[in-house]
mmCIF file of C-alpha atoms in Angstrom:
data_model
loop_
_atom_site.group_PDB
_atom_site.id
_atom_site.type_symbol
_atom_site.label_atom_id
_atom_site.label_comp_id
_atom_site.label_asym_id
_atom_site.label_seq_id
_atom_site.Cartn_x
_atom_site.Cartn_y
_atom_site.Cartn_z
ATOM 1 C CA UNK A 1 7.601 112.543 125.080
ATOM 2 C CA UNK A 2 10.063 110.638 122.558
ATOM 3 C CA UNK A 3 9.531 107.867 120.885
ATOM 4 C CA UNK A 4 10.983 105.972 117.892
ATOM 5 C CA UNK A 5 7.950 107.845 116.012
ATOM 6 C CA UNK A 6 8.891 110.586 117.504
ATOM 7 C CA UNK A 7 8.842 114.090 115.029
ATOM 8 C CA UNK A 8 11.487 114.476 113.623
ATOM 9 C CA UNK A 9 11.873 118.208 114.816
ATOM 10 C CA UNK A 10 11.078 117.210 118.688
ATOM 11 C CA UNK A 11 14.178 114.930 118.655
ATOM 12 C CA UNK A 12 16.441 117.215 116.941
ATOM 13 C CA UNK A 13 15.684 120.088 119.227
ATOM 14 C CA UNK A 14 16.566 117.595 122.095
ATOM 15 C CA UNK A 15 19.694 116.436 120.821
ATOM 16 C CA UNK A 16 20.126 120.238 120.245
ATOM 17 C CA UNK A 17 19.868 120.881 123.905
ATOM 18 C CA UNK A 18 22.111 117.878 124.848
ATOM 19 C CA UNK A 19 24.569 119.282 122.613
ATOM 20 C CA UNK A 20 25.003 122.709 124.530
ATOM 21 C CA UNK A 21 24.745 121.142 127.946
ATOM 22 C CA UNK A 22 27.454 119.203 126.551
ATOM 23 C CA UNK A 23 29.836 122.614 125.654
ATOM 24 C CA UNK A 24 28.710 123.865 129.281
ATOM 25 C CA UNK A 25 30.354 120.801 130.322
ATOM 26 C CA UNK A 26 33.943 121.458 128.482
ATOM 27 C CA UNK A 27 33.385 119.730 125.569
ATOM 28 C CA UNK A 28 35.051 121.771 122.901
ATOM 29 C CA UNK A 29 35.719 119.314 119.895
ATOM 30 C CA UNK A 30 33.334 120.818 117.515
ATOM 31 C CA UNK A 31 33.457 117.703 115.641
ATOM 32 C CA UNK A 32 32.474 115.297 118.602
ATOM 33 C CA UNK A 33 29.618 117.665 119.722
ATOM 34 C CA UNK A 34 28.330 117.597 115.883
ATOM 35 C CA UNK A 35 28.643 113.761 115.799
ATOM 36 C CA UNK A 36 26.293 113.515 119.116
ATOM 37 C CA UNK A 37 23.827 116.143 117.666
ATOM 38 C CA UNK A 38 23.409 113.491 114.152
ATOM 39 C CA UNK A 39 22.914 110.574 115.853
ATOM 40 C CA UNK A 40 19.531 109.571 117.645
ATOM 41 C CA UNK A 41 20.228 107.957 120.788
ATOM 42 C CA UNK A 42 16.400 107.680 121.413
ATOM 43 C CA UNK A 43 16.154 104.840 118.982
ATOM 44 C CA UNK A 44 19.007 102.921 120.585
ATOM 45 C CA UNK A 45 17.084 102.370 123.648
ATOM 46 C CA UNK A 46 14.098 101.065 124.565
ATOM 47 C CA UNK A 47 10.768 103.103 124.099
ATOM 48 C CA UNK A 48 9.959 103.409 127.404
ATOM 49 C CA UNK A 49 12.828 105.099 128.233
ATOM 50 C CA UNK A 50 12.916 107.274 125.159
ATOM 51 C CA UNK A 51 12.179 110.387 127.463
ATOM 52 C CA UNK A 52 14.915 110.054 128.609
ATOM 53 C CA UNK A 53 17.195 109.513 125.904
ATOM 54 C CA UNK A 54 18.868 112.756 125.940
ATOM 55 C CA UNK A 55 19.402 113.722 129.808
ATOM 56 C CA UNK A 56 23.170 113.111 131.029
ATOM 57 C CA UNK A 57 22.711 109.923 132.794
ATOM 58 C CA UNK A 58 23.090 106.035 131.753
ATOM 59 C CA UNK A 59 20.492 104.082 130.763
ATOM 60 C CA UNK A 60 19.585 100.127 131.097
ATOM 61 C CA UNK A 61 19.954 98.114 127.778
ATOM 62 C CA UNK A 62 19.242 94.766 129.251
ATOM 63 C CA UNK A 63 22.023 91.919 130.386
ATOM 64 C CA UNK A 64 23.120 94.129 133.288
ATOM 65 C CA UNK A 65 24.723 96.280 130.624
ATOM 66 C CA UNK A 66 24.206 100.398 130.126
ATOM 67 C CA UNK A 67 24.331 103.001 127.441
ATOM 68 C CA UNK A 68 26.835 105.612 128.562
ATOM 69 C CA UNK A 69 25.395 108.885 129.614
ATOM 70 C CA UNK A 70 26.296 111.361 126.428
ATOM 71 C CA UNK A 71 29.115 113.334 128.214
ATOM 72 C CA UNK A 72 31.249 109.887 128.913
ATOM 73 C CA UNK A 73 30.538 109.040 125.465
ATOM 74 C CA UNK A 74 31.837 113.076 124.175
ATOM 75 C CA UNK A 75 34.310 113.515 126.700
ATOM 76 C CA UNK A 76 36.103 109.985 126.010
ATOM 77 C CA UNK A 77 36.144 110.227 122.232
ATOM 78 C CA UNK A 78 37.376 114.172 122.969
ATOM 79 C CA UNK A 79 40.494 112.878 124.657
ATOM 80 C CA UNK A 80 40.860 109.812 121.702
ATOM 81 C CA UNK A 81 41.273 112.520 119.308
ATOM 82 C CA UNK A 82 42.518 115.468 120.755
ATOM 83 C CA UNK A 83 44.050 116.939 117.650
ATOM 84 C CA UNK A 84 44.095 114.040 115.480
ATOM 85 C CA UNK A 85 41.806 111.733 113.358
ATOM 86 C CA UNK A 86 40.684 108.598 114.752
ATOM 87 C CA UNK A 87 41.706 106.570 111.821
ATOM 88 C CA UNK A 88 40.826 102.695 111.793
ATOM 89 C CA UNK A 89 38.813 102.376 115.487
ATOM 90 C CA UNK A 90 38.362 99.385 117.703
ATOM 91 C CA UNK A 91 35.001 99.942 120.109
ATOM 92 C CA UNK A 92 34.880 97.466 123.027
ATOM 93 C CA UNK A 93 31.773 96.806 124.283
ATOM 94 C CA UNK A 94 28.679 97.279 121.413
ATOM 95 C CA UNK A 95 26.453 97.116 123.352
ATOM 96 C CA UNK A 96 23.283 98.666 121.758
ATOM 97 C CA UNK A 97 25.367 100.183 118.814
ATOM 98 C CA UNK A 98 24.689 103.771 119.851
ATOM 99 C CA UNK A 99 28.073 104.556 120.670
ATOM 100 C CA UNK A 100 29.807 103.023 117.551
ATOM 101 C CA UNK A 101 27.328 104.837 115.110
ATOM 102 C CA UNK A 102 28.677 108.504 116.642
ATOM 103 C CA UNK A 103 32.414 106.854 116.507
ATOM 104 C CA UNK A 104 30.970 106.169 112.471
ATOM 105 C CA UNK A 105 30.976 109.894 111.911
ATOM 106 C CA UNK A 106 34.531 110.521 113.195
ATOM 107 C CA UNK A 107 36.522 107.536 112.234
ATOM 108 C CA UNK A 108 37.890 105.971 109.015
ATOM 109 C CA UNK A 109 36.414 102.603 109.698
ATOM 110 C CA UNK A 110 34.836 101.380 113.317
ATOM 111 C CA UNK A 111 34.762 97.713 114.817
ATOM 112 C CA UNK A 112 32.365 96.896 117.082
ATOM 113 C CA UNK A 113 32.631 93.772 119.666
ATOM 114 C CA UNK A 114 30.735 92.675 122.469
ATOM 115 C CA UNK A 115 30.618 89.389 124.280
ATOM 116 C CA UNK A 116 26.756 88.888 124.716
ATOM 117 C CA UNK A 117 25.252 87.775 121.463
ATOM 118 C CA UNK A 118 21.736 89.146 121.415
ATOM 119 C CA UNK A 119 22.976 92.615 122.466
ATOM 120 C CA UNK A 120 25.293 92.614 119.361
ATOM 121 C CA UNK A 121 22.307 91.565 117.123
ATOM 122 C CA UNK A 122 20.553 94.192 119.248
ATOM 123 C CA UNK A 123 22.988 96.636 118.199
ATOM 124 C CA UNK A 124 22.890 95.286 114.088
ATOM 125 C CA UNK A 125 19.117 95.665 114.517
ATOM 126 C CA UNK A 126 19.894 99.693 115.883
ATOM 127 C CA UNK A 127 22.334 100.546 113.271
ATOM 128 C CA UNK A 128 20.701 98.976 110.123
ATOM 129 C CA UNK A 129 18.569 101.585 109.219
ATOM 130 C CA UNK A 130 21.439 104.108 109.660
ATOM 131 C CA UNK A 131 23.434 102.324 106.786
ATOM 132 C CA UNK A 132 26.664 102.917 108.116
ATOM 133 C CA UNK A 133 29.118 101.170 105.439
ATOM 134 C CA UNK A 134 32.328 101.733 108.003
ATOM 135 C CA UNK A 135 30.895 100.042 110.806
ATOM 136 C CA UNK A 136 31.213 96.133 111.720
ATOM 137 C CA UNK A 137 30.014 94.212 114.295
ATOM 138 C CA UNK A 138 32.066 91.018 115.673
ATOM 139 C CA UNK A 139 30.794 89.014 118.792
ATOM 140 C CA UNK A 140 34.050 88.945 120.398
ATOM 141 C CA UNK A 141 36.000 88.674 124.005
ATOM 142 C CA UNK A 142 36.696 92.237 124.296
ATOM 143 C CA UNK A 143 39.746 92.066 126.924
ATOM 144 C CA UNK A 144 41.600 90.347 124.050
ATOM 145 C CA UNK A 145 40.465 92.988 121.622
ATOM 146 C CA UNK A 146 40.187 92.100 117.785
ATOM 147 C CA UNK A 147 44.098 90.989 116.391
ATOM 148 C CA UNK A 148 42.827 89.750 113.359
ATOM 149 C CA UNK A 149 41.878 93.329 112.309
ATOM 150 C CA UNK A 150 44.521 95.195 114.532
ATOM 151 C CA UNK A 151 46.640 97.679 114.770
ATOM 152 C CA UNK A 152 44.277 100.201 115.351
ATOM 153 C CA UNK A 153 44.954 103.928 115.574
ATOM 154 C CA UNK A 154 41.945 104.478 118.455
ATOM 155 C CA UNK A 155 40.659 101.932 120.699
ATOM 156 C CA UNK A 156 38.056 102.636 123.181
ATOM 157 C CA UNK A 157 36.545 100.529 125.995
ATOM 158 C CA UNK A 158 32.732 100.510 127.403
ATOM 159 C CA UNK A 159 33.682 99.031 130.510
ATOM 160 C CA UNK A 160 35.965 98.847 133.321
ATOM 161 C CA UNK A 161 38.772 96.958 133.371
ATOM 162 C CA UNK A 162 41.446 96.451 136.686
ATOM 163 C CA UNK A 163 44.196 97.536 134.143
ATOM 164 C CA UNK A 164 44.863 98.613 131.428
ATOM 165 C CA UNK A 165 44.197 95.247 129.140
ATOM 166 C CA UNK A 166 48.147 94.012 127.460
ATOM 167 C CA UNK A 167 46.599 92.645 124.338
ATOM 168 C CA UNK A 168 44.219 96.191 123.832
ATOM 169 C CA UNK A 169 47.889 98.054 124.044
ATOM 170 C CA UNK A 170 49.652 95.743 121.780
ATOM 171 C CA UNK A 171 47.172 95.890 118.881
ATOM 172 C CA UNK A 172 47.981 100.033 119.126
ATOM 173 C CA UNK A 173 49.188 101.161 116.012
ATOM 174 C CA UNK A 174 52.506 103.514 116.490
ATOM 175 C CA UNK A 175 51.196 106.718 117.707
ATOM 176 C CA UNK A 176 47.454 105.065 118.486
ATOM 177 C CA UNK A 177 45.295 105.863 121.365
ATOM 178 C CA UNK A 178 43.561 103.674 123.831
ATOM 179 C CA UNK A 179 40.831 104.923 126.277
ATOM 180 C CA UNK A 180 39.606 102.885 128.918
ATOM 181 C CA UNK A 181 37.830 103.193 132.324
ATOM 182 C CA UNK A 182 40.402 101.488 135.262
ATOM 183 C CA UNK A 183 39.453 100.110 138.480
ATOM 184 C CA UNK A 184 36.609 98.405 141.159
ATOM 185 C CA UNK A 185 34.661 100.377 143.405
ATOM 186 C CA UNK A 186 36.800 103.662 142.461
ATOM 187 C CA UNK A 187 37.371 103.942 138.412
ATOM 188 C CA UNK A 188 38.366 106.699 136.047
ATOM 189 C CA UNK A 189 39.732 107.387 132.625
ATOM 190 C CA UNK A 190 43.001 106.331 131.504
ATOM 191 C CA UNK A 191 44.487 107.441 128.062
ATOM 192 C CA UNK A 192 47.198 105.303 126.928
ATOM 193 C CA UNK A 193 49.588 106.600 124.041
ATOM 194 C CA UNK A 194 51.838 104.514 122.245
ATOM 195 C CA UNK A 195 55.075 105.701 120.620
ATOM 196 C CA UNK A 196 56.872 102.714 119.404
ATOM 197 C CA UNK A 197 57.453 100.402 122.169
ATOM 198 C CA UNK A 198 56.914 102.957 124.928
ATOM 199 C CA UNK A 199 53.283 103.547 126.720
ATOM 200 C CA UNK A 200 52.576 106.646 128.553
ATOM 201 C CA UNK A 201 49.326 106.878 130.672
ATOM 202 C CA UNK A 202 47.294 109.833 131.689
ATOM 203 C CA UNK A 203 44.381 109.642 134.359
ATOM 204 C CA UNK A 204 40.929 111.537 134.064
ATOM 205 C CA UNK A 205 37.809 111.880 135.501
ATOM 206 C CA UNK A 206 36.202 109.111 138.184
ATOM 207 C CA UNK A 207 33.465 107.648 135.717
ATOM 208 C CA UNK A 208 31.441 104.361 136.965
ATOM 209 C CA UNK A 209 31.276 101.212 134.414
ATOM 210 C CA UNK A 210 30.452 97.860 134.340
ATOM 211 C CA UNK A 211 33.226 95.532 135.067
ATOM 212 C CA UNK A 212 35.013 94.301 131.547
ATOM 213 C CA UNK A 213 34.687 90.473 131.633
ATOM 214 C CA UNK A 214 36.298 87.855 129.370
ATOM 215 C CA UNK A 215 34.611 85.019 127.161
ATOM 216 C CA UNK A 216 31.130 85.080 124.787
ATOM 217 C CA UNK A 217 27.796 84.113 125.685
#
């Protein structure tokens, strides 16, 4: 079993075998599977579901609110950079922090919101001994995204939204990328590219968020 005294060794060779169950998958950015094989996802949850860490499902981080199961996490930062760099990256949705330290390995410089407070000090607590100097945490309303710190060249949402949020497309850089889960009962993956004024969307797989609300608490 894993646990945040895990060996070393025993939670490397699990993130090991996520990693290929990953490429069986279709994962093929080298770069993205190397990111999930560095970071420990067993610390970023709690111990009793260590175990568990590294299967392909979600898991419960409190407040009604899940960690991603690792090929949402691969396959959505896959399509973000699909043949480019990630540059400066707006994450929606912090929740426990595990997603933004892999995005820390692949981007420039990461920001980090979420709308419940202690699940963003939750997620300071995860990352701190990491020591991640590109990665900053805001307790924000993620629908209106971060403008203070926008444009961003990759934004990606941790929930699911009706539509595609206006103010997360407007704080696109030109030629930035935004990936978010759309719809209710039935949702998938939409990739929004921006080239100057003009937004083309593409639709992927049917994944299953939480819903993407508004205001702090």
């Amino acid at each position: 079993m894993i646990t945040r005294v895990a060996d070393a060794g025993q939670a490397a060779r699990a993130r090991a075998r996520m990693v290929e169950r990953l490429r069986t998958q279709g994962i093929r950015d080298e770069r993205v599977l190397a990111a999930m094989q560095a970071v420990p996802r067993h610390t970023f949850v709690e111990e009793g579901l260590a175990f568990s860490a590294y299967d392909d499902t979600p898991l419960p981080i409190g407040f009604q609110q899940t960690i991603s199961q690792p090929f949402v996490v691969a396959r959505m930062i896959e399509l973000l950079r699909a043949g480019r760099e990630l540059g400066r990256t707006l994450e929606v949705g912090a929740g426990c922090g595990y997603q933004a330290a892999v995005l820390s390995l692949l981007a420039t410089e990461v920001y980090a919101i979420e709308r419940i407070r202690p699940l963003l000090d939750r997620a300071r607590a995860n990352l701190r001994p990491l020591r991640l100097p590109n990665v900053r945490l805001k307790l924000a309303d993620g629908s209106l995204g971060l403008p203070e710190a926008a444009p961003f060249d990759s934004i990606i949402v941790a929930a699911a939204a009706i539509g595609v949020p206006p103010a997360l497309k407007e704080q696109l850089a030109p030629g930035g990328r935004l990936i978010v889960p759309v719809g209710g009962a039935d949702q998938r993956l939409v990739l929004v590219e921006r080239q100057g004024n003009v937004f083309r969307e593409s639709g992927y797989e049917a994944v299953r968020f939480v819903p993407l609300l508004g205001g702090t608490e």
